[in-house]
Amino acid sequence: MLKRRSGLIAEERRLKILESLNTRRTLTVKELAQTFGVSEDTIRQDLKLLEQQGLLRRIYGGASRVKTSSVEIPLSLREVTNREIKEAIGKEAAKIIEDGDSVIFDASTTALQVARNMDPDKKVTILTSSLDICISLASNPNFNIIATGGTLHPPSFSFVGPQAEEAARNYYADKIFLGARAILVNEGYLADVFELEANLKKVMVNSACEVILVAESRKFQEVAFF
């Protein structure tokens, strides 16, 4: 039974719709409208947008789930997913960064939280493929920020492709902080849903002395294609 949740922002509401579809095969517009305390037209707009992003399939009167192991969830939705947990991970992981370190950040939302929680008084050299991290840290003169450049991938607000990979190969950092869509323990792999992102992570891992995975425990139950 869905619990009524009112006062959510649009992105949070859409995320809750997707989470509900993880436990139920189909949902109706009527019950979603009642659950979130919004109009049925609002829910229809939510479902239309989520269908355009390949995250669900609209059916008569509602929506049904799709397999998401190869579907990339947009950054705006990933940022509000378990935000408090990601912030807690970011605060703890940021303590590992020492004054004078060189650090690589991938474009994951949890790595973004690590970057945002770094001690602003420490001098750190940063290489990142994340446009969000560049913007978030740009005003601090203690942070020397190097963007990989490359092709901008809008769903993740990140740079990918050969240019980004070549940039990562040109440096060797003390530490890398990276996230993953899925953690495949038995196989010894991290996985992602976007091939170019996965390829870049491989290069970044080889360009750092210490590799630090920042991820929620739920990633051990998820799957991804690459």
Coordinates of N, CA, C and O in Angstrom, one line a residue, residues 44-171:
R44 N 0.3 12.7 -14.8 CA 0.4 12.3 -16.2 C 1.7 13.0 -16.8 O 2.4 12.4 -17.6
Q45 N 2.0 14.2 -16.4 CA 3.2 14.9 -16.9 C 4.4 14.3 -16.3 O 5.4 14.1 -17.1
D46 N 4.4 13.8 -15.1 CA 5.5 13.1 -14.5 C 5.8 11.8 -15.3 O 6.9 11.5 -15.6
L47 N 4.7 11.1 -15.5 CA 4.9 9.8 -16.3 C 5.3 10.0 -17.7 O 6.2 9.2 -18.2
K48 N 4.9 11.1 -18.3 CA 5.3 11.4 -19.7 C 6.8 11.7 -19.7 O 7.5 11.2 -20.6
L49 N 7.3 12.5 -18.7 CA 8.7 12.8 -18.7 C 9.5 11.6 -18.4 O 10.6 11.4 -19.0
L50 N 9.1 10.8 -17.4 CA 9.8 9.6 -17.1 C 9.9 8.6 -18.2 O 10.9 7.9 -18.4
E51 N 8.8 8.5 -19.0 CA 8.8 7.6 -20.2 C 9.8 8.1 -21.2 O 10.5 7.3 -21.9
Q52 N 9.8 9.4 -21.4 CA 10.8 10.0 -22.4 C 12.2 9.7 -22.0 O 13.1 9.6 -22.9
Q53 N 12.5 9.6 -20.7 CA 13.8 9.2 -20.2 C 14.0 7.7 -20.2 O 15.1 7.3 -19.8
G54 N 13.0 7.0 -20.6 CA 13.2 5.5 -20.7 C 13.1 4.8 -19.4 O 13.5 3.7 -19.2
L55 N 12.5 5.5 -18.4 CA 12.5 4.9 -17.0 C 11.2 4.2 -16.6 O 11.2 3.5 -15.6
L56 N 10.2 4.3 -17.5 CA 9.0 3.5 -17.3 C 8.2 3.5 -18.6 O 8.6 4.1 -19.6
R57 N 7.1 2.7 -18.6 CA 6.3 2.7 -19.8 C 4.9 3.1 -19.4 O 4.3 2.5 -18.5
R58 N 4.3 4.0 -20.1 CA 3.0 4.4 -19.8 C 2.0 3.4 -20.4 O 2.2 3.0 -21.5
I59 N 1.0 3.1 -19.6 CA -0.1 2.3 -20.1 C -1.4 3.0 -19.8 O -1.4 4.1 -19.2
Y60 N -2.5 2.4 -20.3 CA -3.8 3.1 -20.1 C -4.1 3.3 -18.6 O -4.2 2.3 -17.8
G61 N -4.2 4.5 -18.2 CA -4.6 4.8 -16.8 C -3.4 4.8 -15.8 O -3.6 4.9 -14.6
G62 N -2.2 4.6 -16.3 CA -1.1 4.5 -15.3 C 0.2 4.2 -16.0 O 0.5 4.7 -17.1
A63 N 1.1 3.4 -15.3 CA 2.4 3.2 -15.8 C 2.9 1.8 -15.4 O 2.4 1.3 -14.3
S64 N 3.8 1.2 -16.1 CA 4.4 -0.1 -15.7 C 5.9 0.1 -15.7 O 6.5 1.0 -16.4
R65 N 6.6 -0.8 -15.0 CA 8.0 -0.6 -14.8 C 8.8 -1.2 -16.1 O 8.2 -2.0 -16.8
V66 N 10.0 -0.8 -16.2 CA 10.9 -1.4 -17.2 C 12.2 -1.8 -16.5 O 12.5 -1.3 -15.4
K67 N 12.9 -2.7 -17.2 CA 14.2 -3.1 -16.6 C 15.1 -1.9 -16.7 O 15.2 -1.3 -17.7
T68 N 15.8 -1.6 -15.6 CA 16.7 -0.4 -15.6 C 18.2 -0.7 -15.5 O 19.0 0.2 -15.3
S69 N 18.6 -2.0 -15.7 CA 20.0 -2.3 -15.7 C 20.8 -1.6 -16.8 O 22.0 -1.5 -16.7
S70 N 20.1 -1.2 -17.8 CA 20.8 -0.5 -18.9 C 20.2 0.9 -19.2 O 20.5 1.5 -20.2
V71 N 19.5 1.4 -18.2 CA 18.8 2.7 -18.3 C 19.6 3.7 -17.4 O 19.8 3.4 -16.2
E72 N 20.0 4.8 -17.9 CA 20.7 5.8 -17.1 C 19.7 6.8 -16.5 O 19.0 7.5 -17.2
I73 N 19.7 6.8 -15.2 CA 18.9 7.8 -14.5 C 19.5 9.1 -14.5 O 20.7 9.3 -14.2
P74 N 18.7 10.2 -14.9 CA 19.3 11.5 -15.0 C 19.9 12.0 -13.6 O 19.4 11.6 -12.6
L75 N 20.8 12.9 -13.7 CA 21.5 13.5 -12.5 C 20.5 14.1 -11.6 O 20.7 13.9 -10.4
S76 N 19.5 14.8 -12.1 CA 18.6 15.5 -11.2 C 17.8 14.5 -10.3 O 17.5 14.9 -9.2
L77 N 17.6 13.3 -10.8 CA 16.9 12.3 -10.0 C 17.9 11.6 -9.1 O 17.6 11.3 -7.9
R78 N 19.1 11.3 -9.6 CA 20.1 10.6 -8.7 C 20.5 11.5 -7.5 O 20.8 11.0 -6.5
E79 N 20.6 12.8 -7.7 CA 21.0 13.7 -6.6 C 20.0 13.6 -5.4 O 20.5 13.8 -4.3
V80 N 18.8 13.4 -5.7 CA 17.8 13.4 -4.6 C 17.6 12.0 -4.0 O 16.9 11.8 -3.0
T81 N 18.2 11.0 -4.6 CA 18.1 9.6 -4.2 C 19.0 9.5 -2.9 O 20.2 9.6 -3.0
N82 N 18.3 9.2 -1.8 CA 19.1 8.9 -0.5 C 20.1 10.0 -0.3 O 21.3 9.7 0.1
R83 N 19.7 11.3 -0.4 CA 20.6 12.4 -0.3 C 21.3 12.4 1.0 O 22.5 12.7 1.1
E84 N 20.6 12.2 2.1 CA 21.2 12.2 3.5 C 22.3 11.2 3.6 O 23.4 11.4 4.2
I85 N 22.1 10.0 3.0 CA 23.1 8.9 3.1 C 24.4 9.4 2.3 O 25.5 9.2 2.8
K86 N 24.2 9.9 1.1 CA 25.3 10.3 0.3 C 26.1 11.5 1.0 O 27.3 11.5 0.9
E87 N 25.4 12.4 1.6 CA 26.0 13.5 2.3 C 26.9 12.9 3.5 O 28.0 13.4 3.7
A88 N 26.3 11.9 4.2 CA 27.1 11.3 5.3 C 28.3 10.6 4.8 O 29.4 10.7 5.4
I89 N 28.2 9.9 3.7 CA 29.4 9.2 3.1 C 30.4 10.3 2.6 O 31.6 10.1 2.9
G90 N 29.9 11.4 2.0 CA 30.8 12.4 1.5 C 31.6 13.1 2.7 O 32.8 13.3 2.6
K91 N 30.9 13.3 3.8 CA 31.6 14.0 4.9 C 32.7 13.1 5.5 O 33.8 13.5 5.9
E92 N 32.4 11.8 5.6 CA 33.4 10.8 6.1 C 34.5 10.6 5.2 O 35.7 10.6 5.6
A93 N 34.2 10.4 3.9 CA 35.3 10.2 2.9 C 36.2 11.4 2.7 O 37.4 11.2 2.5
A94 N 35.6 12.6 2.9 CA 36.4 13.8 2.7 C 37.6 13.9 3.7 O 38.6 14.6 3.5
K95 N 37.4 13.2 4.9 CA 38.4 13.3 5.9 C 39.7 12.6 5.5 O 40.8 12.9 6.0
I96 N 39.6 11.7 4.4 CA 40.8 11.0 4.0 C 41.7 11.9 3.2 O 42.9 11.6 3.1
I97 N 41.2 13.0 2.6 CA 42.0 13.9 1.8 C 42.9 14.7 2.6 O 42.4 15.4 3.6
E98 N 44.2 14.7 2.3 CA 45.2 15.5 3.1 C 45.6 16.7 2.4 O 45.5 16.8 1.1
D99 N 46.1 17.6 3.1 CA 46.7 18.9 2.5 C 47.8 18.5 1.5 O 48.7 17.7 1.8
G100 N 47.7 19.0 0.3 CA 48.7 18.8 -0.7 C 48.4 17.6 -1.6 O 49.1 17.3 -2.5
D101 N 47.3 16.9 -1.3 CA 46.9 15.8 -2.1 C 46.5 16.2 -3.6 O 46.0 17.3 -3.8
S102 N 46.7 15.2 -4.5 CA 46.1 15.3 -5.8 C 45.0 14.2 -5.8 O 45.2 13.1 -5.4
V103 N 43.8 14.6 -6.3 CA 42.6 13.8 -6.2 C 41.9 13.8 -7.5 O 41.7 14.8 -8.2
I104 N 41.4 12.6 -7.9 CA 40.5 12.4 -9.0 C 39.1 12.2 -8.5 O 38.9 11.3 -7.6
F105 N 38.1 12.8 -9.1 CA 36.7 12.6 -8.8 C 36.0 12.2 -10.1 O 36.2 12.9 -11.1
D106 N 35.2 11.1 -10.1 CA 34.4 10.8 -11.2 C 33.1 11.7 -11.1 O 33.0 12.6 -10.3
A107 N 32.2 11.4 -12.0 CA 31.0 12.2 -12.0 C 29.8 11.7 -11.3 O 28.7 12.0 -11.5
S108 N 30.1 10.8 -10.3 CA 29.0 10.2 -9.5 C 28.5 11.2 -8.5 O 29.2 12.1 -8.1
T109 N 27.2 11.1 -8.1 CA 26.6 12.0 -7.2 C 27.2 11.9 -5.8 O 27.3 12.8 -5.0
T110 N 27.7 10.7 -5.4 CA 28.4 10.5 -4.1 C 29.7 11.1 -4.1 O 30.2 11.7 -3.1
A111 N 30.5 11.0 -5.2 CA 31.8 11.7 -5.3 C 31.6 13.2 -5.2 O 32.4 13.9 -4.7
L112 N 30.5 13.7 -5.8 CA 30.2 15.1 -5.7 C 30.1 15.5 -4.2 O 30.6 16.6 -3.8
Q113 N 29.5 14.7 -3.4 CA 29.3 15.0 -2.0 C 30.7 15.0 -1.3 O 30.9 15.8 -0.3
V114 N 31.6 14.1 -1.7 CA 32.9 14.1 -1.1 C 33.6 15.4 -1.4 O 34.2 16.1 -0.6
A115 N 33.5 15.8 -2.7 CA 34.1 17.1 -3.1 C 33.6 18.3 -2.4 O 34.3 19.2 -1.9
R116 N 32.3 18.3 -2.2 CA 31.7 19.5 -1.5 C 32.0 19.5 0.0 O 31.9 20.6 0.6
N117 N 32.4 18.4 0.5 CA 32.7 18.3 2.0 C 34.2 18.4 2.3 O 34.6 18.2 3.4
M118 N 35.1 18.6 1.3 CA 36.5 18.8 1.5 C 36.8 20.0 2.4 O 36.1 21.0 2.3
D119 N 37.8 19.9 3.2 CA 38.2 21.0 4.0 C 38.7 22.2 3.1 O 39.6 22.1 2.4
P120 N 38.0 23.3 3.2 CA 38.3 24.4 2.3 C 39.6 25.1 2.5 O 40.1 25.8 1.6
D121 N 40.3 24.8 3.6 CA 41.6 25.3 3.9 C 42.7 24.5 3.4 O 43.9 24.9 3.4
K122 N 42.4 23.3 2.9 CA 43.5 22.4 2.4 C 43.7 22.7 0.9 O 42.8 23.1 0.2
K123 N 45.0 22.7 0.6 CA 45.4 22.9 -0.8 C 45.3 21.5 -1.5 O 46.1 20.6 -1.2
V124 N 44.5 21.4 -2.5 CA 44.2 20.2 -3.2 C 44.2 20.4 -4.7 O 43.6 21.3 -5.2
T125 N 44.9 19.5 -5.4 CA 44.8 19.5 -6.9 C 43.7 18.5 -7.3 O 43.8 17.3 -6.9
I126 N 42.8 18.9 -8.1 CA 41.6 18.1 -8.5 C 41.6 17.9 -10.0 O 41.6 18.8 -10.8
L127 N 41.4 16.6 -10.4 CA 41.1 16.3 -11.8 C 39.7 15.6 -11.8 O 39.5 14.7 -11.0
T128 N 38.8 16.1 -12.6 CA 37.5 15.6 -12.6 C 36.8 15.7 -13.9 O 37.1 16.5 -14.7
S129 N 35.9 14.7 -14.1 CA 35.1 14.7 -15.4 C 33.7 15.3 -15.1 O 32.8 15.4 -16.0
S130 N 33.5 15.8 -13.8 CA 32.2 16.3 -13.4 C 32.1 17.8 -13.6 O 32.8 18.5 -12.9
L131 N 31.1 18.2 -14.4 CA 30.9 19.7 -14.5 C 30.4 20.2 -13.2 O 30.7 21.4 -12.8
D132 N 29.5 19.5 -12.5 CA 29.0 19.9 -11.2 C 30.1 20.2 -10.2 O 30.1 21.1 -9.4
I133 N 31.1 19.3 -10.1 CA 32.2 19.5 -9.2 C 33.0 20.7 -9.6 O 33.4 21.5 -8.7
C134 N 33.3 20.9 -10.8 CA 34.0 22.1 -11.3 C 33.3 23.4 -10.8 O 33.9 24.3 -10.2
I135 N 32.0 23.4 -11.0 CA 31.2 24.6 -10.6 C 31.1 24.7 -9.1 O 31.3 25.8 -8.6
S136 N 31.0 23.6 -8.4 CA 30.8 23.7 -6.9 C 32.1 24.2 -6.2 O 32.0 24.9 -5.2
L137 N 33.3 23.9 -6.8 CA 34.5 24.2 -6.1 C 35.2 25.4 -6.7 O 36.3 25.8 -6.2
A138 N 34.7 26.0 -7.7 CA 35.4 27.0 -8.5 C 35.8 28.2 -7.7 O 36.8 28.8 -8.0
S139 N 35.0 28.5 -6.7 CA 35.3 29.8 -5.9 C 36.4 29.7 -4.9 O 36.8 30.7 -4.3
N140 N 36.9 28.5 -4.6 CA 37.9 28.3 -3.6 C 39.3 28.4 -4.2 O 39.7 27.5 -5.0
P141 N 40.1 29.4 -3.8 CA 41.4 29.5 -4.4 C 42.4 28.4 -4.0 O 43.5 28.3 -4.6
N142 N 42.1 27.6 -3.0 CA 43.0 26.5 -2.5 C 42.9 25.3 -3.4 O 43.7 24.4 -3.3
F143 N 41.8 25.2 -4.2 CA 41.6 24.1 -5.1 C 42.0 24.4 -6.5 O 41.5 25.3 -7.1
N144 N 43.0 23.6 -6.9 CA 43.5 23.7 -8.3 C 42.7 22.7 -9.1 O 42.9 21.5 -9.0
I145 N 41.8 23.1 -9.9 CA 40.8 22.3 -10.6 C 41.2 22.1 -12.1 O 41.4 23.0 -12.8
I146 N 41.3 20.8 -12.5 CA 41.6 20.5 -13.9 C 40.4 19.6 -14.4 O 40.1 18.6 -13.8
A147 N 39.7 20.1 -15.4 CA 38.6 19.4 -16.0 C 39.2 18.5 -17.1 O 40.0 19.0 -17.9
T148 N 38.6 17.3 -17.3 CA 39.1 16.4 -18.3 C 38.8 17.0 -19.7 O 39.6 16.7 -20.6
G149 N 37.7 17.7 -19.8 CA 37.3 18.1 -21.1 C 36.7 16.8 -21.8 O 36.6 15.7 -21.2
G150 N 36.3 17.0 -23.0 CA 35.7 15.9 -23.7 C 34.3 16.2 -24.2 O 33.9 17.4 -24.2
T151 N 33.5 15.2 -24.5 CA 32.1 15.4 -24.9 C 31.2 15.4 -23.7 O 31.2 14.5 -22.8
L152 N 30.4 16.5 -23.6 CA 29.5 16.7 -22.4 C 28.3 15.7 -22.6 O 27.7 15.7 -23.6
H153 N 28.1 14.9 -21.5 CA 27.0 13.9 -21.5 C 26.0 14.5 -20.6 O 26.1 14.4 -19.4
P154 N 24.9 15.1 -21.1 CA 23.9 15.8 -20.4 C 23.2 15.0 -19.2 O 23.1 15.6 -18.1
P155 N 22.9 13.7 -19.4 CA 22.2 13.0 -18.2 C 23.1 13.0 -17.0 O 22.5 13.0 -15.9
S156 N 24.4 13.0 -17.1 CA 25.3 12.9 -15.9 C 26.0 14.2 -15.7 O 26.8 14.3 -14.7
F157 N 25.9 15.2 -16.5 CA 26.6 16.5 -16.4 C 28.1 16.2 -16.4 O 28.8 16.8 -15.6
S158 N 28.6 15.3 -17.2 CA 30.0 14.8 -17.1 C 30.6 14.8 -18.5 O 29.9 14.8 -19.5
F159 N 31.9 14.9 -18.5 CA 32.7 14.8 -19.8 C 33.1 13.3 -20.0 O 33.5 12.7 -19.1
V160 N 32.9 12.8 -21.2 CA 33.3 11.5 -21.5 C 34.0 11.5 -22.9 O 34.1 12.5 -23.6
G161 N 34.4 10.3 -23.3 CA 34.9 10.1 -24.7 C 36.5 10.1 -24.7 O 37.1 10.2 -23.6
P162 N 37.0 9.9 -25.9 CA 38.5 9.8 -26.0 C 39.3 11.0 -25.4 O 40.4 10.8 -24.8
Q163 N 38.8 12.2 -25.5 CA 39.5 13.4 -25.0 C 39.6 13.3 -23.5 O 40.6 13.6 -22.9
A164 N 38.5 12.9 -22.8 CA 38.4 12.8 -21.4 C 39.4 11.7 -20.9 O 40.1 11.8 -19.9
E165 N 39.4 10.6 -21.6 CA 40.2 9.4 -21.3 C 41.7 9.8 -21.4 O 42.5 9.5 -20.6
E166 N 42.0 10.5 -22.5 CA 43.4 10.9 -22.7 C 43.9 11.9 -21.6 O 45.0 11.8 -21.1
A167 N 43.0 12.8 -21.2 CA 43.4 13.7 -20.1 C 43.7 12.9 -18.9 O 44.6 13.3 -18.1
A168 N 42.8 11.9 -18.5 CA 43.0 11.2 -17.3 C 44.4 10.4 -17.4 O 45.0 10.2 -16.3
R169 N 44.7 9.9 -18.5 CA 46.0 9.2 -18.7 C 47.2 10.1 -18.5 O 48.3 9.6 -18.1
N170 N 47.1 11.4 -18.6 CA 48.2 12.3 -18.5 C 48.6 12.6 -17.1 O 49.5 13.4 -16.8
Y171 N 47.8 12.2 -16.1 CA 48.0 12.5 -14.7 C 48.1 11.2 -13.9 O 47.6 10.2 -14.3

